[in-house]
């Protein structure tokens, strides 16, 4: 009974440390540039743990807190369900200029500071002749595009704004799709206030991604709003339910340009592209994984329009790419995306290695010219297992310099450190303590259960290559552990199948040929996680524990050749 209580206490402690170590908080603004008479929405999301709301006190020197709200949801995430709490605050600036939203404390964690440019004497909406109603109307609309003469298949940012000086209680806002183009809504609606000609208007802003599919004139239909306003005092006295409200924007025509004859293929019209290394290894070691993290920022497209970020093949090095992390947004009325991808490099032999940089060919829609953005190559040295410390990158291409005529920016170590989720020393200590407690619990459980006796695995006569492969695997166990930590489940299953001699044809054969029951059960957990019916975190934990030692294989019976001749002799 006492042992059960101790184990229960350790599990509760581990749950507490894991929640604290992996809880995250992030903050963002709906816009980074506003007029002095507008409001802005600050969003703060707390993930992985429940907590109280942020302290907005540090904001009150430069902003007025107009309203605040909060909501909690339970959503699927990596390894299971994740609790997310979203805090929203509507802020009105008290002065113009570049204002900073300082770091705020939320549940013992700090948000990063944010900046917003507040412009004084903001211009009013377009002249009355561009609107379907006269100046001073209670409700009116406008449609904005970031490029009146886009290229075919260029991503065009389209923004629809509904201005209302009344309180609306319902309605429908719609932007019909033009012929010869695709139209996709982007994100949620923004809502803020603005003073226009002495009246206070509430503005609802809806954003779309417009992609022309053929060249020539393209008519953009009117945006439409149909709804009702809240009843006033007279309406309440007479029992009326308020007035119907209707608004239309003026139709517009875009001049869509054809793709130039000298444009690179595949055709990729963009405004700008920058790429950099978020982190690079100082060297490589045979059988050990090292990470290269690449970041690309693209102005004028979303993630679905871009080709996949892939490193060129590297001689003597296996490359395991992780899924791309895409951070999409809408900036200055058009789409912008930041792509981040991590590549795990596992070399198989010592010596010098050249890692060629990523290359992206695109068409500059602003300058009207073909461009190419390329990361410089990395020249690294691979050392053997148990050898001297890895050498620094060969100074053939300086990492701090831009590649000639490419526009590629190279990150520094400080950038990589700031991007790490454990850049905070307190969280690093909590994570380390969590790992130590987990290992103690694992070894203690194995001690209580006792090691099950296993029949020795006897290699078949003449199976010297398989024995050699086992000895080689023992040297590559750190690489296998690294793959279990960072690889996706399909990669892990492929590598485990390839370790068998001969390689296993599928997962069923892999399970059948493993002699260790714990390793067989770990592979079964991996299969359940791959197909969505299992716990991914638990599967990785089982794999780490089961394959901390080399895989144990059953003897493969080799069928003796038949002394009889074949029924159908081979031709030729």
Short mmCIF file of N, CA, C and O in Angstrom, two decimals, residues 12-77:
data_model
loop_
_atom_site.label_atom_id
_atom_site.label_comp_id
_atom_site.label_asym_id
_atom_site.label_seq_id
_atom_site.Cartn_x
_atom_site.Cartn_y
_atom_site.Cartn_z
N UNK A 12 1.59 12.29 -9.66
CA UNK A 12 1.02 13.64 -9.53
C UNK A 12 2.09 14.70 -9.69
O UNK A 12 1.86 15.74 -10.30
N UNK A 13 3.28 14.43 -9.12
CA UNK A 13 4.38 15.39 -9.28
C UNK A 13 4.78 15.54 -10.73
O UNK A 13 5.03 16.63 -11.23
N UNK A 14 4.86 14.39 -11.43
CA UNK A 14 5.22 14.44 -12.85
C UNK A 14 4.18 15.19 -13.65
O UNK A 14 4.51 15.96 -14.55
N UNK A 15 2.89 14.99 -13.35
CA UNK A 15 1.84 15.72 -14.06
C UNK A 15 1.96 17.21 -13.83
O UNK A 15 1.81 18.01 -14.75
N UNK A 16 2.28 17.59 -12.60
CA UNK A 16 2.44 19.02 -12.31
C UNK A 16 3.60 19.62 -13.05
O UNK A 16 3.51 20.70 -13.64
N UNK A 17 4.75 18.92 -13.04
CA UNK A 17 5.92 19.46 -13.74
C UNK A 17 5.69 19.50 -15.24
O UNK A 17 6.11 20.42 -15.91
N UNK A 18 5.04 18.45 -15.79
CA UNK A 18 4.84 18.44 -17.24
C UNK A 18 3.90 19.56 -17.66
O UNK A 18 4.10 20.19 -18.69
N UNK A 19 2.86 19.84 -16.86
CA UNK A 19 1.96 20.92 -17.21
C UNK A 19 2.68 22.25 -17.19
O UNK A 19 2.52 23.10 -18.06
N UNK A 20 3.53 22.47 -16.16
CA UNK A 20 4.26 23.73 -16.09
C UNK A 20 5.30 23.86 -17.17
O UNK A 20 5.54 24.93 -17.71
N UNK A 21 5.97 22.73 -17.49
CA UNK A 21 7.06 22.81 -18.45
C UNK A 21 6.57 23.05 -19.85
O UNK A 21 7.23 23.68 -20.64
N UNK A 22 5.36 22.53 -20.21
CA UNK A 22 4.90 22.62 -21.58
C UNK A 22 3.77 23.62 -21.76
O UNK A 22 3.22 23.71 -22.85
N UNK A 23 3.36 24.33 -20.72
CA UNK A 23 2.38 25.40 -20.89
C UNK A 23 3.00 26.53 -21.70
O UNK A 23 4.19 26.82 -21.57
N UNK A 24 2.21 27.13 -22.56
CA UNK A 24 2.69 28.19 -23.43
C UNK A 24 1.72 29.35 -23.41
O UNK A 24 0.51 29.17 -23.23
N UNK A 25 2.24 30.54 -23.63
CA UNK A 25 1.41 31.73 -23.75
C UNK A 25 1.96 32.56 -24.90
O UNK A 25 3.17 32.65 -25.11
N UNK A 26 1.06 33.09 -25.71
CA UNK A 26 1.48 33.96 -26.80
C UNK A 26 0.46 35.08 -26.95
O UNK A 26 -0.71 34.93 -26.57
N UNK A 27 0.92 36.20 -27.50
CA UNK A 27 0.07 37.38 -27.66
C UNK A 27 0.27 37.93 -29.07
O UNK A 27 1.36 37.84 -29.64
N UNK A 28 -0.79 38.50 -29.62
CA UNK A 28 -0.70 39.12 -30.94
C UNK A 28 -1.78 40.20 -31.07
O UNK A 28 -2.75 40.24 -30.31
N UNK A 29 -1.57 41.09 -32.05
CA UNK A 29 -2.50 42.17 -32.34
C UNK A 29 -3.18 41.90 -33.67
O UNK A 29 -2.61 41.26 -34.55
N UNK A 30 -4.43 42.38 -33.82
CA UNK A 30 -5.11 42.16 -35.09
C UNK A 30 -4.52 43.02 -36.21
O UNK A 30 -4.65 42.69 -37.39
N UNK A 31 -3.83 44.12 -35.86
CA UNK A 31 -3.15 44.97 -36.85
C UNK A 31 -1.92 45.57 -36.20
O UNK A 31 -1.84 45.70 -34.97
N UNK A 32 -0.92 45.94 -37.01
CA UNK A 32 0.27 46.59 -36.47
C UNK A 32 0.35 48.06 -36.85
O UNK A 32 1.34 48.73 -36.56
N UNK A 33 -0.71 48.59 -37.48
CA UNK A 33 -0.76 50.01 -37.86
C UNK A 33 -2.22 50.45 -37.84
O UNK A 33 -3.06 49.87 -38.52
N UNK A 34 -2.52 51.49 -37.04
CA UNK A 34 -3.89 51.99 -36.92
C UNK A 34 -3.86 53.51 -36.93
O UNK A 34 -2.80 54.14 -36.76
N UNK A 35 -5.03 54.09 -37.14
CA UNK A 35 -5.18 55.54 -37.01
C UNK A 35 -5.45 55.91 -35.56
O UNK A 35 -5.87 55.07 -34.75
N UNK A 36 -5.22 57.18 -35.24
CA UNK A 36 -5.33 57.62 -33.85
C UNK A 36 -6.75 57.50 -33.32
O UNK A 36 -6.95 57.40 -32.10
N UNK A 37 -7.75 57.50 -34.20
CA UNK A 37 -9.14 57.43 -33.74
C UNK A 37 -9.71 56.03 -33.85
O UNK A 37 -10.91 55.85 -33.79
N UNK A 38 -8.87 55.01 -34.01
CA UNK A 38 -9.32 53.63 -34.11
C UNK A 38 -8.95 52.86 -32.85
O UNK A 38 -8.11 53.31 -32.06
N UNK A 39 -9.56 51.71 -32.69
CA UNK A 39 -9.22 50.80 -31.60
C UNK A 39 -8.53 49.58 -32.17
O UNK A 39 -8.60 49.29 -33.37
N UNK A 40 -7.86 48.84 -31.31
CA UNK A 40 -7.11 47.65 -31.71
C UNK A 40 -7.43 46.53 -30.74
O UNK A 40 -7.75 46.79 -29.56
N UNK A 41 -7.37 45.28 -31.22
CA UNK A 41 -7.70 44.11 -30.39
C UNK A 41 -6.41 43.36 -30.05
O UNK A 41 -5.66 42.96 -30.95
N UNK A 42 -6.16 43.19 -28.76
CA UNK A 42 -5.05 42.40 -28.26
C UNK A 42 -5.57 41.02 -27.88
O UNK A 42 -6.50 40.90 -27.08
N UNK A 43 -4.97 39.96 -28.45
CA UNK A 43 -5.35 38.58 -28.15
C UNK A 43 -4.21 37.91 -27.40
O UNK A 43 -3.05 38.00 -27.82
N UNK A 44 -4.53 37.22 -26.31
CA UNK A 44 -3.56 36.48 -25.51
C UNK A 44 -4.11 35.06 -25.35
O UNK A 44 -5.21 34.88 -24.82
N UNK A 45 -3.33 34.07 -25.78
CA UNK A 45 -3.76 32.68 -25.70
C UNK A 45 -2.87 31.91 -24.74
O UNK A 45 -1.65 31.91 -24.88
N UNK A 46 -3.51 31.26 -23.78
CA UNK A 46 -2.83 30.41 -22.80
C UNK A 46 -3.14 28.97 -23.16
O UNK A 46 -4.30 28.58 -23.25
N UNK A 47 -2.10 28.16 -23.40
CA UNK A 47 -2.28 26.80 -23.89
C UNK A 47 -1.66 25.80 -22.92
O UNK A 47 -0.57 26.01 -22.43
N UNK A 48 -2.39 24.72 -22.66
CA UNK A 48 -1.86 23.62 -21.87
C UNK A 48 -2.21 23.65 -20.41
O UNK A 48 -2.00 22.67 -19.70
N UNK A 49 -2.75 24.75 -19.91
CA UNK A 49 -3.06 24.86 -18.48
C UNK A 49 -4.11 25.95 -18.31
O UNK A 49 -4.14 26.92 -19.08
N UNK A 50 -4.99 25.80 -17.33
CA UNK A 50 -5.96 26.83 -17.01
C UNK A 50 -5.31 27.90 -16.14
O UNK A 50 -4.37 27.63 -15.39
N UNK A 51 -5.77 29.14 -16.26
CA UNK A 51 -5.18 30.21 -15.48
C UNK A 51 -6.08 31.43 -15.44
O UNK A 51 -7.08 31.53 -16.15
N UNK A 52 -5.70 32.38 -14.60
CA UNK A 52 -6.45 33.61 -14.47
C UNK A 52 -6.06 34.57 -15.59
O UNK A 52 -5.09 34.37 -16.31
N UNK A 53 -6.84 35.63 -15.73
CA UNK A 53 -6.63 36.60 -16.80
C UNK A 53 -5.38 37.43 -16.58
O UNK A 53 -4.82 37.51 -15.48
N UNK A 54 -4.89 38.07 -17.65
CA UNK A 54 -3.69 38.90 -17.53
C UNK A 54 -3.96 40.20 -16.77
O UNK A 54 -5.10 40.65 -16.66
N UNK A 55 -2.89 40.79 -16.27
CA UNK A 55 -2.96 42.09 -15.62
C UNK A 55 -2.72 43.16 -16.67
O UNK A 55 -1.62 43.31 -17.20
N UNK A 56 -3.77 43.91 -17.02
CA UNK A 56 -3.67 44.94 -18.06
C UNK A 56 -3.14 46.27 -17.53
O UNK A 56 -3.11 47.25 -18.28
N UNK A 57 -2.72 46.32 -16.27
CA UNK A 57 -2.25 47.58 -15.68
C UNK A 57 -1.13 48.26 -16.45
O UNK A 57 -1.17 49.47 -16.68
N UNK A 58 -0.09 47.51 -16.88
CA UNK A 58 1.00 48.18 -17.61
C UNK A 58 0.58 48.85 -18.91
O UNK A 58 1.33 49.65 -19.47
N UNK A 59 -0.62 48.54 -19.44
CA UNK A 59 -1.07 49.13 -20.70
C UNK A 59 -1.67 50.52 -20.53
O UNK A 59 -1.74 51.28 -21.50
N UNK A 60 -2.13 50.83 -19.33
CA UNK A 60 -3.01 51.98 -19.16
C UNK A 60 -2.30 53.31 -19.31
O UNK A 60 -2.95 54.37 -19.33
N UNK A 61 -0.97 53.32 -19.44
CA UNK A 61 -0.28 54.58 -19.68
C UNK A 61 -0.46 55.09 -21.10
O UNK A 61 -0.53 56.31 -21.33
N UNK A 62 -0.55 54.18 -22.08
CA UNK A 62 -0.67 54.57 -23.48
C UNK A 62 -2.00 54.17 -24.10
O UNK A 62 -2.30 54.61 -25.22
N UNK A 63 -2.79 53.33 -23.41
CA UNK A 63 -4.04 52.84 -23.99
C UNK A 63 -5.17 52.94 -22.98
O UNK A 63 -4.94 52.90 -21.77
N UNK A 64 -6.38 53.01 -23.51
CA UNK A 64 -7.59 52.90 -22.70
C UNK A 64 -8.21 51.54 -22.96
O UNK A 64 -8.40 51.14 -24.12
N UNK A 65 -8.51 50.80 -21.89
CA UNK A 65 -9.12 49.49 -22.01
C UNK A 65 -10.62 49.69 -22.24
O UNK A 65 -11.36 50.05 -21.33
N UNK A 66 -11.09 49.46 -23.47
CA UNK A 66 -12.48 49.67 -23.82
C UNK A 66 -13.33 48.49 -23.37
O UNK A 66 -14.41 48.67 -22.78
N UNK A 67 -12.88 47.26 -23.64
CA UNK A 67 -13.62 46.07 -23.25
C UNK A 67 -12.66 44.89 -23.20
O UNK A 67 -11.58 44.92 -23.81
N UNK A 68 -13.06 43.86 -22.47
CA UNK A 68 -12.26 42.64 -22.38
C UNK A 68 -13.19 41.44 -22.28
O UNK A 68 -14.33 41.56 -21.81
N UNK A 69 -12.69 40.30 -22.72
CA UNK A 69 -13.48 39.08 -22.72
C UNK A 69 -12.53 37.89 -22.64
O UNK A 69 -11.33 38.01 -22.88
N UNK A 70 -13.07 36.71 -22.31
CA UNK A 70 -12.26 35.49 -22.21
C UNK A 70 -13.12 34.29 -22.51
O UNK A 70 -14.34 34.30 -22.30
N UNK A 71 -12.48 33.24 -23.04
CA UNK A 71 -13.18 31.99 -23.33
C UNK A 71 -12.20 30.83 -23.30
O UNK A 71 -11.02 30.99 -23.66
N UNK A 72 -12.67 29.66 -22.88
CA UNK A 72 -11.83 28.46 -22.78
C UNK A 72 -12.42 27.37 -23.64
O UNK A 72 -13.64 27.19 -23.69
N UNK A 73 -11.54 26.63 -24.32
CA UNK A 73 -11.96 25.53 -25.18
C UNK A 73 -11.00 24.37 -25.02
O UNK A 73 -9.85 24.55 -24.61
N UNK A 74 -11.47 23.18 -25.37
CA UNK A 74 -10.65 21.97 -25.35
C UNK A 74 -10.57 21.48 -26.79
O UNK A 74 -11.57 21.10 -27.39
N UNK A 75 -9.36 21.52 -27.37
CA UNK A 75 -9.17 21.24 -28.79
C UNK A 75 -8.14 20.14 -28.96
O UNK A 75 -7.25 19.96 -28.13
N UNK A 76 -8.23 19.39 -30.08
CA UNK A 76 -7.22 18.35 -30.33
C UNK A 76 -5.88 18.98 -30.66
O UNK A 76 -5.80 20.00 -31.35
N UNK A 77 -4.81 18.38 -30.17
CA UNK A 77 -3.45 18.84 -30.42
C UNK A 77 -2.51 17.66 -30.48
O UNK A 77 -2.93 16.49 -30.53
#
